[in-house]
GROMACS .gro file of C-alpha atoms in nm:
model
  407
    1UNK     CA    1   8.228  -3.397   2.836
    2UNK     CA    2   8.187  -3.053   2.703
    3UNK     CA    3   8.176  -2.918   2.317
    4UNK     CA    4   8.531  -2.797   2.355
    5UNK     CA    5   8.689  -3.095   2.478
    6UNK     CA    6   8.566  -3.324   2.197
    7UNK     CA    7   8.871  -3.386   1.985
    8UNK     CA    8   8.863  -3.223   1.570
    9UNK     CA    9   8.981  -3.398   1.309
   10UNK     CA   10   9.132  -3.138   1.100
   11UNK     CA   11   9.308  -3.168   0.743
   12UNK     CA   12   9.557  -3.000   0.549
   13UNK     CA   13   9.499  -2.833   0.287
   14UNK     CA   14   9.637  -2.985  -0.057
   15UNK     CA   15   9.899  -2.725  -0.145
   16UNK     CA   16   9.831  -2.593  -0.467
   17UNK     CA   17   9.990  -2.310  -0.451
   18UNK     CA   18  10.380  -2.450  -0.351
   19UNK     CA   19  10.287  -2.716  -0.603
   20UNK     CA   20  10.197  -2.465  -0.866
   21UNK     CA   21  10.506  -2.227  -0.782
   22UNK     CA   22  10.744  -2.512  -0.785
   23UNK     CA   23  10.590  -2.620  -1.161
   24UNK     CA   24  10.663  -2.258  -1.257
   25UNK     CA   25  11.027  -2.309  -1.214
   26UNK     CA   26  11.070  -2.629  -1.352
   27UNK     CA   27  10.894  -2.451  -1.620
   28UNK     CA   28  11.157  -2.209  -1.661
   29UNK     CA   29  11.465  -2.378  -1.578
   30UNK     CA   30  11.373  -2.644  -1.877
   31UNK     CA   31  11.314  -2.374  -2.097
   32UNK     CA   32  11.654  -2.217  -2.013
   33UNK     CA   33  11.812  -2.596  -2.080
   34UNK     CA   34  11.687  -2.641  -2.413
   35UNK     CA   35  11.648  -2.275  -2.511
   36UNK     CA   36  11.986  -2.312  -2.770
   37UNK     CA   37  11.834  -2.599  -2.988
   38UNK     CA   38  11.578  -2.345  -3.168
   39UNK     CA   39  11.869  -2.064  -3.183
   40UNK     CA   40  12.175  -2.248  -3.271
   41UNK     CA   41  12.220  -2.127  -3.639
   42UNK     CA   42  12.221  -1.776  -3.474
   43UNK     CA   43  12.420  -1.850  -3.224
   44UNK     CA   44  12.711  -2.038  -3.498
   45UNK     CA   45  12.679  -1.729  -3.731
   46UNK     CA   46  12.722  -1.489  -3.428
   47UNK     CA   47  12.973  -1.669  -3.284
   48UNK     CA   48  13.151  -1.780  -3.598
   49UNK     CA   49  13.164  -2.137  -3.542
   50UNK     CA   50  13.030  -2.416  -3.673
   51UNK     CA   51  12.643  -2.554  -3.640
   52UNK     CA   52  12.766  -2.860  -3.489
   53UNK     CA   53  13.033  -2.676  -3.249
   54UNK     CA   54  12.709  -2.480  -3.146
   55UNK     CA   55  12.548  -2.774  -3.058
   56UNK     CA   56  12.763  -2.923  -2.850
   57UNK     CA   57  12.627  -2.650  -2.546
   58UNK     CA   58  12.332  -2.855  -2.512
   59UNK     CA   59  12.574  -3.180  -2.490
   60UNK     CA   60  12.793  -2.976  -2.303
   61UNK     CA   61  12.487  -2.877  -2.027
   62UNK     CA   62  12.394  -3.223  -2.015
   63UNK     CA   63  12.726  -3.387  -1.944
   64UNK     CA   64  12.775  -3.096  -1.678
   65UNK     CA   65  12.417  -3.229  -1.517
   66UNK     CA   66  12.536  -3.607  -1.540
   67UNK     CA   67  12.839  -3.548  -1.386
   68UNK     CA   68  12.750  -3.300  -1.078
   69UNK     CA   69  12.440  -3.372  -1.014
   70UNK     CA   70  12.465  -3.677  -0.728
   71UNK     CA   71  12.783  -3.511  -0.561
   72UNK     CA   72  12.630  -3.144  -0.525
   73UNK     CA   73  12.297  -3.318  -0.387
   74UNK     CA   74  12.545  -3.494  -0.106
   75UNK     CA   75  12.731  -3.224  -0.061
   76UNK     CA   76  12.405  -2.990   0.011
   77UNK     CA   77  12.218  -3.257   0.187
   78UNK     CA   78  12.231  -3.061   0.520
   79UNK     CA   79  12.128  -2.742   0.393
   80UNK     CA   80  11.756  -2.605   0.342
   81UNK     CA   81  11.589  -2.753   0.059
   82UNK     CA   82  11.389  -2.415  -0.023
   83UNK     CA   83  11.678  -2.216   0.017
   84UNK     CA   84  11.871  -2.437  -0.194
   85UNK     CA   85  11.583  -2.415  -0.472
   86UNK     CA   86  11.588  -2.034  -0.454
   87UNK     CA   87  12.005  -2.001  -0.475
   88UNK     CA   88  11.999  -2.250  -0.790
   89UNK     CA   89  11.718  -2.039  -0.976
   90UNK     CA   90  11.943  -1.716  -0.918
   91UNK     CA   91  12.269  -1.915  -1.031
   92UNK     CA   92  12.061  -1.993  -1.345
   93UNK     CA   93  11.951  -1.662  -1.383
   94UNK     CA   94  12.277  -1.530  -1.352
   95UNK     CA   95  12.397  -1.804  -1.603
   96UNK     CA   96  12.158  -1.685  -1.894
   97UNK     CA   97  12.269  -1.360  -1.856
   98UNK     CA   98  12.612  -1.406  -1.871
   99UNK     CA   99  12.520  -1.645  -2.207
  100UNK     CA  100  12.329  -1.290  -2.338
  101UNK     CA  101  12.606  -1.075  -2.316
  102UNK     CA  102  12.896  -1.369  -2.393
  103UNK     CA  103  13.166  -1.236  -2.607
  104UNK     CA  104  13.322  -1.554  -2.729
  105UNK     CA  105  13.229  -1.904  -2.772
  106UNK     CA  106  13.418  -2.006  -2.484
  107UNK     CA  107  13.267  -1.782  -2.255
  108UNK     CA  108  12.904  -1.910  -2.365
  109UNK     CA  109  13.051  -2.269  -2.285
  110UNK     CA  110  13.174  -2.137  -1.935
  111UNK     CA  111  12.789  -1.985  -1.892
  112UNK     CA  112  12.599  -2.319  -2.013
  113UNK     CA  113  12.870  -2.512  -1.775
  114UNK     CA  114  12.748  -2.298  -1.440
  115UNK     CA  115  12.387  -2.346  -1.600
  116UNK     CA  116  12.460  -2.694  -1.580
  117UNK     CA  117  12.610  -2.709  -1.222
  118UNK     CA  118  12.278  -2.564  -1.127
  119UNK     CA  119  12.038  -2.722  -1.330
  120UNK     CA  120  12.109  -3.052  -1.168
  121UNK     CA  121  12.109  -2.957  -0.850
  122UNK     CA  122  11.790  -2.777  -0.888
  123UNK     CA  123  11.651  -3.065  -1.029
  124UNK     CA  124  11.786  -3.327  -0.735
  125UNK     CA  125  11.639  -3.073  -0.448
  126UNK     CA  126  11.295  -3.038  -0.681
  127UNK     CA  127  11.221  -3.394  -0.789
  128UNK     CA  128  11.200  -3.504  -0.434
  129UNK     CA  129  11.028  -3.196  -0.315
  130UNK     CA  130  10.681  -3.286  -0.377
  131UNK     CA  131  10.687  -3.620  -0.136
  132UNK     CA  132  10.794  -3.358   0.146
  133UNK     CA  133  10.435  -3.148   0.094
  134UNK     CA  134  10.176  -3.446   0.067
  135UNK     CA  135  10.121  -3.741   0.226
  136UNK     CA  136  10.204  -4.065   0.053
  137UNK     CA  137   9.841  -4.119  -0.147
  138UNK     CA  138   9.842  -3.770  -0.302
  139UNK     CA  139  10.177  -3.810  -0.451
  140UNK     CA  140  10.064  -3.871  -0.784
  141UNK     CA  141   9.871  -3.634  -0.805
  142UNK     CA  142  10.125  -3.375  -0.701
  143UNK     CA  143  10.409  -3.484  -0.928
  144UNK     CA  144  10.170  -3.448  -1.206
  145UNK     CA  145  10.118  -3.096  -1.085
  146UNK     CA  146  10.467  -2.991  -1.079
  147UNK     CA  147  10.579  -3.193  -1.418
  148UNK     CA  148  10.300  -2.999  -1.579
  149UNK     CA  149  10.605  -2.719  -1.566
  150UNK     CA  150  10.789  -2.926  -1.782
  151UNK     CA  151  10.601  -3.036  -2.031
  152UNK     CA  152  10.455  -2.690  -2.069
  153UNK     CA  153  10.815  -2.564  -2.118
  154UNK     CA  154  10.853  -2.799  -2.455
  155UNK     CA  155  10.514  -2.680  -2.552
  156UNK     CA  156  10.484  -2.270  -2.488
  157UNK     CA  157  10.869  -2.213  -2.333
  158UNK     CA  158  11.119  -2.343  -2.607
  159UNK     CA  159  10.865  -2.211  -2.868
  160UNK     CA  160  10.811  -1.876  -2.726
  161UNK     CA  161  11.198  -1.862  -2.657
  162UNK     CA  162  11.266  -1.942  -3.004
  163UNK     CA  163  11.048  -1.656  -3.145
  164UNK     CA  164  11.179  -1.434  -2.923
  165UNK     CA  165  11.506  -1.522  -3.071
  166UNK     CA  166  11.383  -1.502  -3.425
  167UNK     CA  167  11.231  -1.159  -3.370
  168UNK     CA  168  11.485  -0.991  -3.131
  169UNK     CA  169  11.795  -1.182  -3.181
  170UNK     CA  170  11.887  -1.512  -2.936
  171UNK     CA  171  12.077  -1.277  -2.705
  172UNK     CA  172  11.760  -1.116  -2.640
  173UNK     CA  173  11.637  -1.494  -2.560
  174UNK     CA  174  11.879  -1.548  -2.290
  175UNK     CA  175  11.793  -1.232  -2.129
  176UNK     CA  176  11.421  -1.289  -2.107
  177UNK     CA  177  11.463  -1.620  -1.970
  178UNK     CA  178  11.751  -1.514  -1.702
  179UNK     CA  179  11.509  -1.221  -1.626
  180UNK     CA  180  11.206  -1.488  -1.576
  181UNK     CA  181  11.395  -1.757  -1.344
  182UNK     CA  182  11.507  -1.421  -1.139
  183UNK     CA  183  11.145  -1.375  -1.116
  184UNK     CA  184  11.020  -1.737  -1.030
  185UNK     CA  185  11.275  -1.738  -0.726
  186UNK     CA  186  11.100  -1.461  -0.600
  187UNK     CA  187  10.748  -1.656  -0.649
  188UNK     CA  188  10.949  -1.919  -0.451
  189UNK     CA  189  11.036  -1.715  -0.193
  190UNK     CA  190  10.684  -1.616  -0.113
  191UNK     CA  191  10.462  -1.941  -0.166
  192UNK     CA  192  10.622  -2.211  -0.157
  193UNK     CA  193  10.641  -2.358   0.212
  194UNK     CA  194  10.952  -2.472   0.353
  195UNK     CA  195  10.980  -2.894   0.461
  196UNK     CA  196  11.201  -3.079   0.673
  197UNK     CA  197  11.343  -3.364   0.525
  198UNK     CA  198  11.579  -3.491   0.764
  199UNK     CA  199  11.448  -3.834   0.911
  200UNK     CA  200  11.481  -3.829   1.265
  201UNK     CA  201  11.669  -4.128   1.407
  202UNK     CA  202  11.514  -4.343   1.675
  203UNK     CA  203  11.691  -4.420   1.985
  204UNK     CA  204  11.946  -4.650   1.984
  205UNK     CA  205  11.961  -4.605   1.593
  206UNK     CA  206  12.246  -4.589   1.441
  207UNK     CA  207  12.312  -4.408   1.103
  208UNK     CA  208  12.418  -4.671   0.862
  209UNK     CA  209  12.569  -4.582   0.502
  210UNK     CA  210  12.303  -4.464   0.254
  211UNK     CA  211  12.431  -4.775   0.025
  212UNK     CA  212  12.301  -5.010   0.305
  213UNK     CA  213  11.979  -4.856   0.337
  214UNK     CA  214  11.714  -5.156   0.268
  215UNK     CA  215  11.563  -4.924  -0.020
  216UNK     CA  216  11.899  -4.878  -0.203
  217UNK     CA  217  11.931  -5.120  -0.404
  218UNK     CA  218  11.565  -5.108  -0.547
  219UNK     CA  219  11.697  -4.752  -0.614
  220UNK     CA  220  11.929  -4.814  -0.842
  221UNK     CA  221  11.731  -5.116  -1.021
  222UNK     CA  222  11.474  -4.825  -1.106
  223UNK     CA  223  11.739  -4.588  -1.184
  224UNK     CA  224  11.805  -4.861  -1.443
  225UNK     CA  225  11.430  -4.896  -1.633
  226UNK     CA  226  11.453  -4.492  -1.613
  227UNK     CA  227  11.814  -4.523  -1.868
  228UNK     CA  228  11.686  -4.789  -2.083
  229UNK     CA  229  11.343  -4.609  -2.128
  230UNK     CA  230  11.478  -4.254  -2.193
  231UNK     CA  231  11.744  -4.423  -2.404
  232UNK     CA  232  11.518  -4.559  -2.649
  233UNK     CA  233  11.302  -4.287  -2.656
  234UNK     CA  234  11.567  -4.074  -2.748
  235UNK     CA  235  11.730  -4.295  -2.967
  236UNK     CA  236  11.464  -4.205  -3.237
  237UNK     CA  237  11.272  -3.852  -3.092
  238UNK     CA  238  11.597  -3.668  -3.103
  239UNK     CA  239  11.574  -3.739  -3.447
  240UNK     CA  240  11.197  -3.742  -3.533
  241UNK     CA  241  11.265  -3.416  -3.782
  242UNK     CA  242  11.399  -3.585  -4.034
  243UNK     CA  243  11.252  -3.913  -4.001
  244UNK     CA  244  10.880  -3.735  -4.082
  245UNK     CA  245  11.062  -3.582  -4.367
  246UNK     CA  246  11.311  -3.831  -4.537
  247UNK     CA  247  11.135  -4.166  -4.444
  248UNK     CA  248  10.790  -4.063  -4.405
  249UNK     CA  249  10.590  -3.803  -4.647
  250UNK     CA  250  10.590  -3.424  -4.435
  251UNK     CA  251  10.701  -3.126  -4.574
  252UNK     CA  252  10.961  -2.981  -4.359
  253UNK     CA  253  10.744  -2.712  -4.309
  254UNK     CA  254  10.450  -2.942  -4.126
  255UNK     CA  255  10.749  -3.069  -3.913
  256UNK     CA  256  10.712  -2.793  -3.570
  257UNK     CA  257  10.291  -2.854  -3.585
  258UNK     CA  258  10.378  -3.216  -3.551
  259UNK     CA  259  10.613  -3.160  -3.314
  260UNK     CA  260  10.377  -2.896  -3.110
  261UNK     CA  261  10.109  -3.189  -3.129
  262UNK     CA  262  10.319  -3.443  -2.984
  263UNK     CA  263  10.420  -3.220  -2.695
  264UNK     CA  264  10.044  -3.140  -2.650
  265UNK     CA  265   9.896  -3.493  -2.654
  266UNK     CA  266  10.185  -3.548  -2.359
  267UNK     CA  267   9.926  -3.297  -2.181
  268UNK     CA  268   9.687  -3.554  -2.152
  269UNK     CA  269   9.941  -3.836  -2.058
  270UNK     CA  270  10.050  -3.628  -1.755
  271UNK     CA  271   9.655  -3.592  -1.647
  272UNK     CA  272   9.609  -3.894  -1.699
  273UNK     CA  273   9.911  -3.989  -1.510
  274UNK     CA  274   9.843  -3.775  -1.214
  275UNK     CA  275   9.511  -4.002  -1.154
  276UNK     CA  276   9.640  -4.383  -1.240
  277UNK     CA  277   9.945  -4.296  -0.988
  278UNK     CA  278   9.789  -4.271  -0.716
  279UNK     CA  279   9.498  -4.557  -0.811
  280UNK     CA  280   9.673  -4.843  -0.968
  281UNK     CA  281  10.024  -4.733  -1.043
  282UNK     CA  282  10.227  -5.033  -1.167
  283UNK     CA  283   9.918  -5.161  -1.433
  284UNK     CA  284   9.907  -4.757  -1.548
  285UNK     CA  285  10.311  -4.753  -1.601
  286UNK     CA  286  10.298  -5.129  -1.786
  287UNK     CA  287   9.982  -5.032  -2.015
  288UNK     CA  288  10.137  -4.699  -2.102
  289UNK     CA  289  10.461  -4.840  -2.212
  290UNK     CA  290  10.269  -5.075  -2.452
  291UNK     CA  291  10.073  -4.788  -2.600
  292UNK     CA  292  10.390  -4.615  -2.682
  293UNK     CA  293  10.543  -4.970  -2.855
  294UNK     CA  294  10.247  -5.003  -3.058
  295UNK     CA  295  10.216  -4.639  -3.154
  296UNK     CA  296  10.583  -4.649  -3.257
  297UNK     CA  297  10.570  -4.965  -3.443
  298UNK     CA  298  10.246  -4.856  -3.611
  299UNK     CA  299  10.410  -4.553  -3.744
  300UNK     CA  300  10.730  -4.739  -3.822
  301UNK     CA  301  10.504  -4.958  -4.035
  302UNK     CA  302  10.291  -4.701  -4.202
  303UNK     CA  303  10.550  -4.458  -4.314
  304UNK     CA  304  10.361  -4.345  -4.634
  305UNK     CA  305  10.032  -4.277  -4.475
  306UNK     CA  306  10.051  -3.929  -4.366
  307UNK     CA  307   9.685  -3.939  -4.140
  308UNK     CA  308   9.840  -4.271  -3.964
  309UNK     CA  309  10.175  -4.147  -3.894
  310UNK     CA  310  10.048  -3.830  -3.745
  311UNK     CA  311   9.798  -4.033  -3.514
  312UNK     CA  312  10.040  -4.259  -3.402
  313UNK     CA  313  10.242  -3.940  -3.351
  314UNK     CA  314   9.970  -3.777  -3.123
  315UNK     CA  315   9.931  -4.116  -2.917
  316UNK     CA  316  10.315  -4.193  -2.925
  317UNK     CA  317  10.306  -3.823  -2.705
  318UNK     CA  318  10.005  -3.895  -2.501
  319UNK     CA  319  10.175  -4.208  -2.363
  320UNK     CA  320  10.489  -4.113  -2.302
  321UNK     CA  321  10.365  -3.783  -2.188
  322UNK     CA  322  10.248  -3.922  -1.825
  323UNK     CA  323  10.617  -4.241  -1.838
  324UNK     CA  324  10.818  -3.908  -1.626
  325UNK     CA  325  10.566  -3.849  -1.370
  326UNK     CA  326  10.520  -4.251  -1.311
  327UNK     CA  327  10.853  -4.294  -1.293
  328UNK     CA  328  10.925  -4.006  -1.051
  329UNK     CA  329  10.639  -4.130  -0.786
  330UNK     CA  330  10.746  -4.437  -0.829
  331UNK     CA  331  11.054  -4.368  -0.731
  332UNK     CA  332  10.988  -4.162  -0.427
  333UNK     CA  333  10.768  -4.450  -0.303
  334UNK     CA  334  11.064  -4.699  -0.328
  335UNK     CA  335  11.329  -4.457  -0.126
  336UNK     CA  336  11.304  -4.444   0.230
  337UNK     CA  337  11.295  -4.092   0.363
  338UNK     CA  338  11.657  -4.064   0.437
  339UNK     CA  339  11.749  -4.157   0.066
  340UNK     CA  340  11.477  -3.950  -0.089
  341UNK     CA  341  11.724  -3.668  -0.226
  342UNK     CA  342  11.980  -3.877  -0.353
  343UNK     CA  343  11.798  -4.075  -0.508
  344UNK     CA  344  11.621  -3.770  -0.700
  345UNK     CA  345  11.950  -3.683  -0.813
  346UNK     CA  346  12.034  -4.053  -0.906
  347UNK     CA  347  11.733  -4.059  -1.099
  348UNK     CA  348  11.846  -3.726  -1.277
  349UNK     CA  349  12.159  -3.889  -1.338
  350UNK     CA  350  11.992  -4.156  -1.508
  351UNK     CA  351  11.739  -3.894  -1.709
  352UNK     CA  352  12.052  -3.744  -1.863
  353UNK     CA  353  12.258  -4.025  -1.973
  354UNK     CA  354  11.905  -4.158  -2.120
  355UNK     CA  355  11.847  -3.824  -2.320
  356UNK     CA  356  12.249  -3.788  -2.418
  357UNK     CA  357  12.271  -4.167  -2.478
  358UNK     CA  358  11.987  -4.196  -2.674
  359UNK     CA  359  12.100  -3.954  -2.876
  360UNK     CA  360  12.475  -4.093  -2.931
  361UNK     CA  361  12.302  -4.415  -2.998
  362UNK     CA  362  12.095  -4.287  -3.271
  363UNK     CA  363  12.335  -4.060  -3.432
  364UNK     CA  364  12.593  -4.358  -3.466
  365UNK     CA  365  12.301  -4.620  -3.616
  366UNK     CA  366  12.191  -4.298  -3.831
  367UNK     CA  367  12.518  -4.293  -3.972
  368UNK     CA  368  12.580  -4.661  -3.994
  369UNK     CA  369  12.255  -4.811  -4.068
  370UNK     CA  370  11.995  -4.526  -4.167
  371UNK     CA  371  11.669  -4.389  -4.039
  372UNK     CA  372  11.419  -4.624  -4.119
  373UNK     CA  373  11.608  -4.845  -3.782
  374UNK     CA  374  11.520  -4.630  -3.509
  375UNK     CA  375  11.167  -4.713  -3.445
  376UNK     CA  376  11.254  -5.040  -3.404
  377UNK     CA  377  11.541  -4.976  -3.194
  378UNK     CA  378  11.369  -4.780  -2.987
  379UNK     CA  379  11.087  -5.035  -2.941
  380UNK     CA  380  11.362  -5.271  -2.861
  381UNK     CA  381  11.505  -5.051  -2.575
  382UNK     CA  382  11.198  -4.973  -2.425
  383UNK     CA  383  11.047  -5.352  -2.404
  384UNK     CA  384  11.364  -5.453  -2.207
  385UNK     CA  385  11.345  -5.173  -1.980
  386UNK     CA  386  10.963  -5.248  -1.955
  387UNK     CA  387  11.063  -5.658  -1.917
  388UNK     CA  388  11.320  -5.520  -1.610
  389UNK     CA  389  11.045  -5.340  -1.471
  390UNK     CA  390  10.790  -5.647  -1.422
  391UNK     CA  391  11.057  -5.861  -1.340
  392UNK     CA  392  11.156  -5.651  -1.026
  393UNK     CA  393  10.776  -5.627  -0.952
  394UNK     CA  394  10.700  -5.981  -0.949
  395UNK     CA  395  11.024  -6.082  -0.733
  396UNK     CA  396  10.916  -5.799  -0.443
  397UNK     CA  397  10.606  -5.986  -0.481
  398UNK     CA  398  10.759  -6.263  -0.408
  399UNK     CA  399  10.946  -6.164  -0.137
  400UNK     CA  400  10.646  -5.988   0.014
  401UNK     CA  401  10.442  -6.316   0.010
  402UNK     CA  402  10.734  -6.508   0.181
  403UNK     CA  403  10.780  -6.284   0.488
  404UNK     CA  404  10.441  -6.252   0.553
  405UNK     CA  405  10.369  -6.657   0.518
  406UNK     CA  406  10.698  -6.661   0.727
  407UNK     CA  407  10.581  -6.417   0.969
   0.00000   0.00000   0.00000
């Protein structure tokens, strides 16, 4: 046999760069979703309406995303998933700069709305992206890559978006960041590499409904832990601002550097995340769920000591900082291939009503109860979603065991 005819093994490359291009527009399509929540007073003074009528754009972009997000993924399924990434960023785009030059409240609401349409589309072609590029024991890794966009958006984007606002007024904010997602589907355009994710069918095969797939109904059990988790996280970090300062001992002034170190520990949760996926996912997901009860509780408990609460703070967003990236490779593990994009958007459908529902939750027990409840609420929340979790675990064990002692 000669030299040439011996057969290379050859591998491909990991894609860093599609990864890294793909985290750059999560980065600035999360930034251009929460951009209004450090510019609302001069958005209500602008606009003359009230701060709480301002608010409700951010509750109006997330209903938007809860509602269209599953039926716009099926209604795309057939279409490119790059192309489909790159039309959504310049829908965005266009939807921040109609916000900049909005004349009247309504119009604004008509801009965040189309923002919205977008935004959860983008997000059900994007969180299922990733499992298209790598095989299945890099996938960790890779969602950690492209979450890094995200968690860098709460950290530099929002910030940065803010001051911009501050400096140049927040019509000048929506302009830089429509300007920027024009920009990042460009970068699309030119490194990130196309995938086809249509499953072939076998022969013979016939093409059942996506509710019957075998993988469905794990689907939506997951889809579950994701709402109760982001529920009670939300239930007291939407209102962590006042808690430091009317229950706990911070000026209001200390309250962003707390804030900034939260988002920065969640740095080191997504690293960390990015390695335990891949290595011994379900123990990682379990233990990290238990650091964030005990960090909560510990602050909860230890509301006068400044040093503590801040630590607790710091570890509270280390934890929870890697929970999104476990959760989304978890969840592309449990779909079978034809079900991976819906159940990206099913999983941003259940994101969203977490965040909004939190929210509700802890507004109403705010108002009916006080503060000083949400920790524990929250602690509540997240040790039955964590319960759920193990208990779905331990019956696919079981199952597993009996088919192969059957078999």
């Amino acid at each position: 046999m000669s030299v040439s005819s011996v057969p290379v093994k050859t591998t491909v490359p990991f894609p860093y760069i599609g990864l890294l291009s793909l985290a750059g527009a999560i980065f600035v399509s999360v930034t251009s979703e929460f951009l209004p929540t450090g510019l609302l007073p001069a958005m209500a003074r602008d606009l003359n309406v009230g701060l709480s009528t301002a608010g409700y754009l951010v509750t109006i972009f997330a209903g938007t995303v809860v509602v269209a997000t599953t039926p716009l993924a099926a209604l795309t399924q057939r279409y490119s998933r790059k192309s489909l990434i790159v039309v959504v960023l310049l829908v965005i785009a266009v939807a921040n700069i109609i916000a900049a030059v909005a004349p009247t409240y309504g119009v604004l609401v008509a801009a965040r709305i189309l923002g919205g349409l977008a935004h959860g589309l983008f997000w059900a072609v994007v969180a299922a992206y990733a499992a298209h590029l790598v095989p299945a024991h890099q996938l960790g890794k890779a969602i950690a890559i492209t979450a890094g966009g995200g968690t860098a958006a709460f950290v530099l984007g929002v910030p940065v978006g803010t001051a911009i606002g501050n400096a140049l007024g927040w019509r000048a904010a929506f302009t830089v960041i429509g300007v920027a997602v024009a920009a990042l589907a460009l970068v699309i355009v030119k490194f990130l590499p196309p995938v086809n994710h249509h499953g072939e069918r076998k022969a013979g095969e016939e093409r059942v409904p996506l509710r019957r797939d075998p993988s469905f109904r794990a689907v939506i059990l997951l889809c579950t832990v994701i709402l109760i988790l982001l529920t009670g996280q939300n239930t007291f970090y939407t209102y962590i601002a006042p808690w430091l300062t009317d229950v706990s001992t911070f000026e209001p002034g200390s309250v962003a550097l707390v804030l900034f170190l939260y988002g920065g520990a969640g740095i080191i949760g997504l690293v960390g995340a990015g390695y335990a996926a891949d290595r011994f996912p379900r123990k990682a997901f379990a233990g990290v769920v238990l650091v964030v009860m005990a960090a909560v509780l510990t602050l909860a408990l230890a509301t006068a000591n400044t040093v503590v609460v801040l630590t607790a703070v710091i570890v509270w967003g280390a934890a929870f900082g890697g929970i999104p990236a476990l959760l989304q490779t978890r969840m592309l593990r449990t779909a079978s291939f034809r079900t991976r994009d819906l159940s990206a958007a099913l999983q941003t459908t259940a994101f969203n009503v977490g965040i909004g529902g939190g929210a509700l939750l802890g507004g109403l027990l705010l108002d009916g109860i006080g503060l000083e409840v949400l920790p524990f609420v929250m602690i509540l929340l997240v040790a039955v979603g964590l319960a759920l979790s193990l208990t779905t675990d331990n019956a696919k064990d079981r199952r597993e065991r009996h088919r192969l002692h059957v078999g």
